[in-house]
PDB file of C-alpha atoms in Angstrom:
ATOM      1  CA  UNK A   1       3.390  -3.739   9.710  1.00  0.00           C
ATOM      2  CA  UNK A   2       3.644  -7.069   7.887  1.00  0.00           C
ATOM      3  CA  UNK A   3       5.051  -6.678   4.391  1.00  0.00           C
ATOM      4  CA  UNK A   4       3.229  -8.610   1.699  1.00  0.00           C
ATOM      5  CA  UNK A   5       4.085  -9.360  -1.917  1.00  0.00           C
ATOM      6  CA  UNK A   6       1.648 -10.249  -4.686  1.00  0.00           C
ATOM      7  CA  UNK A   7       1.936 -11.234  -8.335  1.00  0.00           C
ATOM      8  CA  UNK A   8       0.439  -8.617 -10.646  1.00  0.00           C
ATOM      9  CA  UNK A   9      -0.353  -9.534 -14.224  1.00  0.00           C
ATOM     10  CA  UNK A  10       0.789  -7.551 -17.266  1.00  0.00           C
ATOM     11  CA  UNK A  11       0.183  -8.047 -20.982  1.00  0.00           C
ATOM     12  CA  UNK A  12       2.822  -8.187 -23.707  1.00  0.00           C
ATOM     13  CA  UNK A  13       2.837  -8.415 -27.492  1.00  0.00           C
ATOM     14  CA  UNK A  14       6.016  -8.963 -29.494  1.00  0.00           C
ATOM     15  CA  UNK A  15       6.480  -8.583 -33.268  1.00  0.00           C
ATOM     16  CA  UNK A  16       9.141 -11.211 -33.840  1.00  0.00           C
ATOM     17  CA  UNK A  17      11.522 -11.072 -36.817  1.00  0.00           C
ATOM     18  CA  UNK A  18      10.834 -13.392 -39.716  1.00  0.00           C
ATOM     19  CA  UNK A  19      12.322 -16.883 -39.318  1.00  0.00           C
ATOM     20  CA  UNK A  20      12.433 -16.658 -35.534  1.00  0.00           C
ATOM     21  CA  UNK A  21      12.964 -20.120 -34.092  1.00  0.00           C
ATOM     22  CA  UNK A  22      13.211 -19.213 -30.397  1.00  0.00           C
ATOM     23  CA  UNK A  23      12.903 -16.075 -28.313  1.00  0.00           C
ATOM     24  CA  UNK A  24      12.952 -14.779 -24.742  1.00  0.00           C
ATOM     25  CA  UNK A  25      12.223 -11.511 -22.981  1.00  0.00           C
ATOM     26  CA  UNK A  26      13.854  -9.875 -19.954  1.00  0.00           C
ATOM     27  CA  UNK A  27      11.433  -7.611 -18.105  1.00  0.00           C
ATOM     28  CA  UNK A  28      12.503  -5.023 -15.518  1.00  0.00           C
ATOM     29  CA  UNK A  29      10.190  -3.015 -13.271  1.00  0.00           C
ATOM     30  CA  UNK A  30      11.887   0.319 -12.584  1.00  0.00           C
ATOM     31  CA  UNK A  31      10.742   2.190  -9.467  1.00  0.00           C
ATOM     32  CA  UNK A  32      10.191   5.942  -9.086  1.00  0.00           C
ATOM     33  CA  UNK A  33      13.727   6.189  -7.675  1.00  0.00           C
ATOM     34  CA  UNK A  34      15.188   4.693 -10.869  1.00  0.00           C
ATOM     35  CA  UNK A  35      16.177   1.415  -9.205  1.00  0.00           C
ATOM     36  CA  UNK A  36      15.005  -2.064 -10.184  1.00  0.00           C
ATOM     37  CA  UNK A  37      12.004  -3.024  -8.071  1.00  0.00           C
ATOM     38  CA  UNK A  38      11.100  -6.352  -9.680  1.00  0.00           C
ATOM     39  CA  UNK A  39      11.837  -8.470 -12.736  1.00  0.00           C
ATOM     40  CA  UNK A  40      10.470 -11.268 -14.903  1.00  0.00           C
ATOM     41  CA  UNK A  41      11.783 -13.593 -17.619  1.00  0.00           C
ATOM     42  CA  UNK A  42       9.491 -14.818 -20.386  1.00  0.00           C
ATOM     43  CA  UNK A  43      10.541 -17.728 -22.617  1.00  0.00           C
ATOM     44  CA  UNK A  44       9.038 -20.625 -24.550  1.00  0.00           C
ATOM     45  CA  UNK A  45       5.789 -18.660 -24.851  1.00  0.00           C
ATOM     46  CA  UNK A  46       3.443 -17.265 -27.479  1.00  0.00           C
ATOM     47  CA  UNK A  47       4.382 -13.900 -28.993  1.00  0.00           C
ATOM     48  CA  UNK A  48       1.549 -12.261 -27.080  1.00  0.00           C
ATOM     49  CA  UNK A  49       0.067 -13.094 -23.716  1.00  0.00           C
ATOM     50  CA  UNK A  50       0.318 -12.394 -20.005  1.00  0.00           C
ATOM     51  CA  UNK A  51       2.967 -12.784 -17.352  1.00  0.00           C
ATOM     52  CA  UNK A  52       3.472 -11.563 -13.783  1.00  0.00           C
ATOM     53  CA  UNK A  53       5.633  -9.144 -11.835  1.00  0.00           C
ATOM     54  CA  UNK A  54       5.904  -9.340  -8.061  1.00  0.00           C
ATOM     55  CA  UNK A  55       4.935  -6.098  -6.292  1.00  0.00           C
ATOM     56  CA  UNK A  56       5.389  -5.683  -2.537  1.00  0.00           C
ATOM     57  CA  UNK A  57       3.671  -3.486   0.029  1.00  0.00           C
ATOM     58  CA  UNK A  58       6.898  -1.661   0.938  1.00  0.00           C
ATOM     59  CA  UNK A  59       7.379  -0.272  -2.584  1.00  0.00           C
ATOM     60  CA  UNK A  60       7.560   3.505  -2.882  1.00  0.00           C
ATOM     61  CA  UNK A  61       4.448   5.265  -4.139  1.00  0.00           C
ATOM     62  CA  UNK A  62       4.891   6.919  -7.521  1.00  0.00           C
ATOM     63  CA  UNK A  63       5.317   6.084 -11.207  1.00  0.00           C
ATOM     64  CA  UNK A  64       6.783   2.724 -12.209  1.00  0.00           C
ATOM     65  CA  UNK A  65       8.118   1.806 -15.654  1.00  0.00           C
ATOM     66  CA  UNK A  66       8.063  -1.653 -17.219  1.00  0.00           C
ATOM     67  CA  UNK A  67      11.022  -2.106 -19.591  1.00  0.00           C
ATOM     68  CA  UNK A  68      11.411  -5.215 -21.757  1.00  0.00           C
ATOM     69  CA  UNK A  69      14.282  -6.463 -23.939  1.00  0.00           C
ATOM     70  CA  UNK A  70      13.607  -9.247 -26.440  1.00  0.00           C
ATOM     71  CA  UNK A  71      16.212 -11.690 -27.757  1.00  0.00           C
ATOM     72  CA  UNK A  72      15.151 -13.583 -30.902  1.00  0.00           C
ATOM     73  CA  UNK A  73      17.074 -16.453 -32.539  1.00  0.00           C
ATOM     74  CA  UNK A  74      16.702 -17.859 -36.040  1.00  0.00           C
ATOM     75  CA  UNK A  75      17.416 -21.399 -37.222  1.00  0.00           C
ATOM     76  CA  UNK A  76      21.159 -20.663 -37.368  1.00  0.00           C
ATOM     77  CA  UNK A  77      21.090 -19.196 -33.810  1.00  0.00           C
ATOM     78  CA  UNK A  78      21.712 -15.680 -35.062  1.00  0.00           C
ATOM     79  CA  UNK A  79      20.568 -13.295 -32.353  1.00  0.00           C
ATOM     80  CA  UNK A  80      18.456 -10.168 -32.793  1.00  0.00           C
ATOM     81  CA  UNK A  81      17.919  -8.012 -29.690  1.00  0.00           C
ATOM     82  CA  UNK A  82      15.465  -5.142 -29.386  1.00  0.00           C
ATOM     83  CA  UNK A  83      13.531  -3.211 -26.753  1.00  0.00           C
ATOM     84  CA  UNK A  84       9.781  -2.922 -26.520  1.00  0.00           C
ATOM     85  CA  UNK A  85       8.158   0.445 -25.861  1.00  0.00           C
ATOM     86  CA  UNK A  86       8.135   1.046 -22.087  1.00  0.00           C
ATOM     87  CA  UNK A  87       4.875   1.062 -20.171  1.00  0.00           C
ATOM     88  CA  UNK A  88       4.102   3.103 -17.059  1.00  0.00           C
ATOM     89  CA  UNK A  89       1.710   2.817 -14.135  1.00  0.00           C
ATOM     90  CA  UNK A  90       1.313   4.546 -10.781  1.00  0.00           C
ATOM     91  CA  UNK A  91       1.233   3.058  -7.298  1.00  0.00           C
ATOM     92  CA  UNK A  92      -0.390   5.006  -4.475  1.00  0.00           C
ATOM     93  CA  UNK A  93      -0.055   4.442  -0.761  1.00  0.00           C
ATOM     94  CA  UNK A  94      -2.593   2.029   0.751  1.00  0.00           C
ATOM     95  CA  UNK A  95      -5.373   3.821   2.611  1.00  0.00           C
ATOM     96  CA  UNK A  96      -6.311   3.314   6.243  1.00  0.00           C
ATOM     97  CA  UNK A  97      -9.636   3.368   8.100  1.00  0.00           C
ATOM     98  CA  UNK A  98     -10.053   4.459  11.715  1.00  0.00           C
ATOM     99  CA  UNK A  99     -12.987   3.927  14.066  1.00  0.00           C
ATOM    100  CA  UNK A 100     -13.438   4.884  17.717  1.00  0.00           C
ATOM    101  CA  UNK A 101     -15.894   4.074  20.503  1.00  0.00           C
ATOM    102  CA  UNK A 102     -16.005   5.708  23.938  1.00  0.00           C
ATOM    103  CA  UNK A 103     -16.761   3.925  27.193  1.00  0.00           C
ATOM    104  CA  UNK A 104     -19.243   6.764  27.783  1.00  0.00           C
ATOM    105  CA  UNK A 105     -20.220   9.989  26.019  1.00  0.00           C
ATOM    106  CA  UNK A 106     -21.825  11.447  29.149  1.00  0.00           C
ATOM    107  CA  UNK A 107     -19.032  11.339  31.739  1.00  0.00           C
ATOM    108  CA  UNK A 108     -18.850  13.168  35.018  1.00  0.00           C
ATOM    109  CA  UNK A 109     -16.235  15.863  35.512  1.00  0.00           C
ATOM    110  CA  UNK A 110     -12.909  14.179  36.287  1.00  0.00           C
ATOM    111  CA  UNK A 111     -14.070  10.757  35.049  1.00  0.00           C
ATOM    112  CA  UNK A 112     -11.631   8.780  32.885  1.00  0.00           C
ATOM    113  CA  UNK A 113     -13.078   7.951  29.462  1.00  0.00           C
ATOM    114  CA  UNK A 114     -11.687   4.963  27.577  1.00  0.00           C
ATOM    115  CA  UNK A 115     -11.551   5.276  23.796  1.00  0.00           C
ATOM    116  CA  UNK A 116     -11.361   1.997  21.916  1.00  0.00           C
ATOM    117  CA  UNK A 117      -9.600   2.730  18.629  1.00  0.00           C
ATOM    118  CA  UNK A 118      -9.473   0.343  15.665  1.00  0.00           C
ATOM    119  CA  UNK A 119      -7.205   0.969  12.668  1.00  0.00           C
ATOM    120  CA  UNK A 120      -7.300  -1.013   9.423  1.00  0.00           C
ATOM    121  CA  UNK A 121      -5.119  -0.808   6.328  1.00  0.00           C
ATOM    122  CA  UNK A 122      -5.957  -1.465   2.698  1.00  0.00           C
ATOM    123  CA  UNK A 123      -4.821  -4.658   1.015  1.00  0.00           C
ATOM    124  CA  UNK A 124      -5.676  -6.335  -2.300  1.00  0.00           C
ATOM    125  CA  UNK A 125      -8.694  -8.124  -0.780  1.00  0.00           C
ATOM    126  CA  UNK A 126     -10.021  -5.345   1.458  1.00  0.00           C
ATOM    127  CA  UNK A 127      -9.187  -3.785   4.829  1.00  0.00           C
ATOM    128  CA  UNK A 128      -7.417  -5.731   7.565  1.00  0.00           C
ATOM    129  CA  UNK A 129      -6.039  -4.945  11.056  1.00  0.00           C
ATOM    130  CA  UNK A 130      -3.335  -2.280  10.891  1.00  0.00           C
ATOM    131  CA  UNK A 131      -0.873  -3.644  13.433  1.00  0.00           C
ATOM    132  CA  UNK A 132       1.501  -1.356  15.336  1.00  0.00           C
ATOM    133  CA  UNK A 133       0.115   1.820  13.743  1.00  0.00           C
ATOM    134  CA  UNK A 134       0.537   5.176  15.508  1.00  0.00           C
ATOM    135  CA  UNK A 135      -2.804   6.605  16.634  1.00  0.00           C
ATOM    136  CA  UNK A 136      -3.825   9.679  18.624  1.00  0.00           C
ATOM    137  CA  UNK A 137      -6.943  11.426  19.864  1.00  0.00           C
ATOM    138  CA  UNK A 138      -7.866  14.874  18.605  1.00  0.00           C
ATOM    139  CA  UNK A 139     -10.261  17.450  20.037  1.00  0.00           C
ATOM    140  CA  UNK A 140     -12.026  20.308  18.243  1.00  0.00           C
ATOM    141  CA  UNK A 141     -10.897  23.602  19.753  1.00  0.00           C
ATOM    142  CA  UNK A 142     -11.544  27.030  18.263  1.00  0.00           C
ATOM    143  CA  UNK A 143     -12.701  25.438  15.018  1.00  0.00           C
ATOM    144  CA  UNK A 144      -9.476  23.424  14.606  1.00  0.00           C
ATOM    145  CA  UNK A 145      -8.626  19.821  15.361  1.00  0.00           C
ATOM    146  CA  UNK A 146      -5.691  19.569  17.765  1.00  0.00           C
ATOM    147  CA  UNK A 147      -3.923  16.549  19.224  1.00  0.00           C
ATOM    148  CA  UNK A 148      -4.885  15.682  22.780  1.00  0.00           C
ATOM    149  CA  UNK A 149      -1.709  15.698  24.849  1.00  0.00           C
ATOM    150  CA  UNK A 150      -0.687  12.337  26.262  1.00  0.00           C
ATOM    151  CA  UNK A 151      -2.948  10.224  24.057  1.00  0.00           C
ATOM    152  CA  UNK A 152      -0.538   9.045  21.382  1.00  0.00           C
ATOM    153  CA  UNK A 153      -0.286   5.261  21.286  1.00  0.00           C
ATOM    154  CA  UNK A 154      -0.012   2.393  18.847  1.00  0.00           C
ATOM    155  CA  UNK A 155      -2.243  -0.510  17.908  1.00  0.00           C
ATOM    156  CA  UNK A 156      -1.592  -4.133  18.818  1.00  0.00           C
ATOM    157  CA  UNK A 157      -1.383  -7.057  16.391  1.00  0.00           C
ATOM    158  CA  UNK A 158      -5.184  -6.896  16.015  1.00  0.00           C
ATOM    159  CA  UNK A 159      -5.115  -3.222  14.992  1.00  0.00           C
ATOM    160  CA  UNK A 160      -6.641  -2.101  18.310  1.00  0.00           C
ATOM    161  CA  UNK A 161      -5.684   0.088  21.235  1.00  0.00           C
ATOM    162  CA  UNK A 162      -7.283   1.911  24.146  1.00  0.00           C
ATOM    163  CA  UNK A 163      -6.562   5.592  24.778  1.00  0.00           C
ATOM    164  CA  UNK A 164      -7.640   7.236  28.053  1.00  0.00           C
ATOM    165  CA  UNK A 165      -8.630  10.834  28.776  1.00  0.00           C
ATOM    166  CA  UNK A 166      -9.897  12.486  31.952  1.00  0.00           C
ATOM    167  CA  UNK A 167     -13.013  14.555  31.163  1.00  0.00           C
ATOM    168  CA  UNK A 168     -12.531  18.245  32.024  1.00  0.00           C
ATOM    169  CA  UNK A 169     -16.239  18.892  32.466  1.00  0.00           C
ATOM    170  CA  UNK A 170     -16.931  20.890  29.285  1.00  0.00           C
ATOM    171  CA  UNK A 171     -18.590  19.494  26.159  1.00  0.00           C
ATOM    172  CA  UNK A 172     -16.016  18.576  23.540  1.00  0.00           C
ATOM    173  CA  UNK A 173     -15.929  16.879  20.141  1.00  0.00           C
ATOM    174  CA  UNK A 174     -13.324  14.113  19.845  1.00  0.00           C
ATOM    175  CA  UNK A 175     -12.033  11.886  17.063  1.00  0.00           C
ATOM    176  CA  UNK A 176      -9.238   9.351  16.600  1.00  0.00           C
ATOM    177  CA  UNK A 177      -6.540   9.646  13.984  1.00  0.00           C
ATOM    178  CA  UNK A 178      -4.273   7.028  12.426  1.00  0.00           C
ATOM    179  CA  UNK A 179      -1.023   8.779  11.561  1.00  0.00           C
ATOM    180  CA  UNK A 180       0.243   8.361   8.021  1.00  0.00           C
ATOM    181  CA  UNK A 181       3.732   7.022   7.410  1.00  0.00           C
ATOM    182  CA  UNK A 182       5.954   6.063   4.495  1.00  0.00           C
ATOM    183  CA  UNK A 183       3.803   2.989   3.806  1.00  0.00           C
ATOM    184  CA  UNK A 184       0.160   4.059   4.443  1.00  0.00           C
ATOM    185  CA  UNK A 185      -1.978   7.179   4.356  1.00  0.00           C
ATOM    186  CA  UNK A 186      -3.476   8.554   7.549  1.00  0.00           C
ATOM    187  CA  UNK A 187      -7.195   8.568   8.352  1.00  0.00           C
ATOM    188  CA  UNK A 188      -9.722   9.968  10.825  1.00  0.00           C
ATOM    189  CA  UNK A 189     -12.603   8.367  12.650  1.00  0.00           C
ATOM    190  CA  UNK A 190     -16.069   9.800  12.929  1.00  0.00           C
ATOM    191  CA  UNK A 191     -16.703  12.400  15.650  1.00  0.00           C
ATOM    192  CA  UNK A 192     -17.869  11.694  19.203  1.00  0.00           C
ATOM    193  CA  UNK A 193     -19.262  14.399  21.490  1.00  0.00           C
ATOM    194  CA  UNK A 194     -18.612  14.206  25.201  1.00  0.00           C
ATOM    195  CA  UNK A 195     -21.112  16.218  27.235  1.00  0.00           C
TER     196      UNK A 195
END
């Protein structure tokens, strides 16, 4: 997993006191755990506009609060400080996508089938290789999907891996699963039927 940070724009509007000569604004992004996740400092700007906060891929999912404190100065450098109403937004975990292809879907009993698994994770500009993600094969048994013993692996830097299974001789439905973690959601591939 390569952590990435991006600048995300936010809007502000400040009602400045009369006779304000200069002003600045300290902005804090408070995470769902109550700790500061990011910050910004606005100065020498119009009383309304846009600025940016840096948000990184390792941030906790949940509700974030933007808190801003304004310091305004008049011609005699008298200082007036006040807080703006806080603003909230929610971050969710990035999603993943999983695909799988089998070397054959009509194997002979005892034949080793190679499953080529590709995992991708969601980023601001689409889905990209999900490197070093935990993946596993699942089989449909008794109406429930169960993990296939001995097939857990992880993807390489290109988001790919090969999982191998020896065919037992009975028709079975199989899919691949990317396991969710603290940074991404899990996902399932489409279903393949070995006959």
